[in-house]
């Protein structure tokens, strides 16, 4: 197979690139390196089966040319900056929704019909159905990020109907693990490196979230692609439990042997669009035979160990 991966230099994309190359496939990676790192592609660049293209998804001509002769698209590139979405509303529209449209058009022009898309549990907004299944009714959208991802899902589904595409839409919880470069574990660790005596937490620390280890995430995606064949395949990806932000703080501080003074900003959420409870129902993919190998605590600790061993990541962010 010849795979085209957007966001190949990012957290998830670089791991997927490595995994597909190790399986003997050819990979064309496409990234503008706004948030990705060349360091994440050191192994991939040594493979004769890897082609790297430094390009922007908003450049439709370049994208269409780069995508030629591929069999399958993994669309992972996105603006994932949920917290600061209201400070630059155009970013979510352009980098999530319009970029997805450009991907679909490039696929149509190149006669490529299969796509896997990294969506998010944020599209469920502040749902009243917990744990949340794929069939849950959609409430009012609470973040520009979630709204832009939902719009992208809609475009993909319409192209499946209109142009006979096949899609795999994966609604992630937050992903943790090696090469993780943004999110609450990263923020807390960086704060404690700067000042081990103080930690500032947005909200009251009681926000409940679910997380998934990066390799469990990739295995789930590839497992679903291998074992389902509907026109449109939608899967929640996550663990079967959740944790409070305070639990993550406790695990982090215990690992680092620190007892900082914790300052909470207050309220039940950290920012506008921060859902205080995210817990996805993953029975659909579990029914196929997949299950995660690591629990949330193990995923948090793997992440901290990676950051500890790779201080350059903190300097770059």
Coordinates of C-alpha atoms in Angstrom, one line a residue, residues 189 193 255-256 301-312 314:
X189 CA 5.3 19.2 33.8
X193 CA 10.3 22.3 35.8
X255 CA 6.6 10.5 40.2
X256 CA 8.6 13.7 40.4
X301 CA 3.5 8.2 33.4
X302 CA 4.8 7.2 30.0
X303 CA 4.2 10.7 28.9
X304 CA 6.1 12.2 31.8
X305 CA 9.0 9.9 31.3
X306 CA 9.3 10.9 27.7
X307 CA 9.3 14.6 28.6
X308 CA 11.9 13.9 31.2
X309 CA 14.1 12.2 28.7
X310 CA 13.6 14.8 26.0
X311 CA 13.9 18.3 27.5
X312 CA 14.3 19.8 24.0
X314 CA 9.9 21.8 26.4

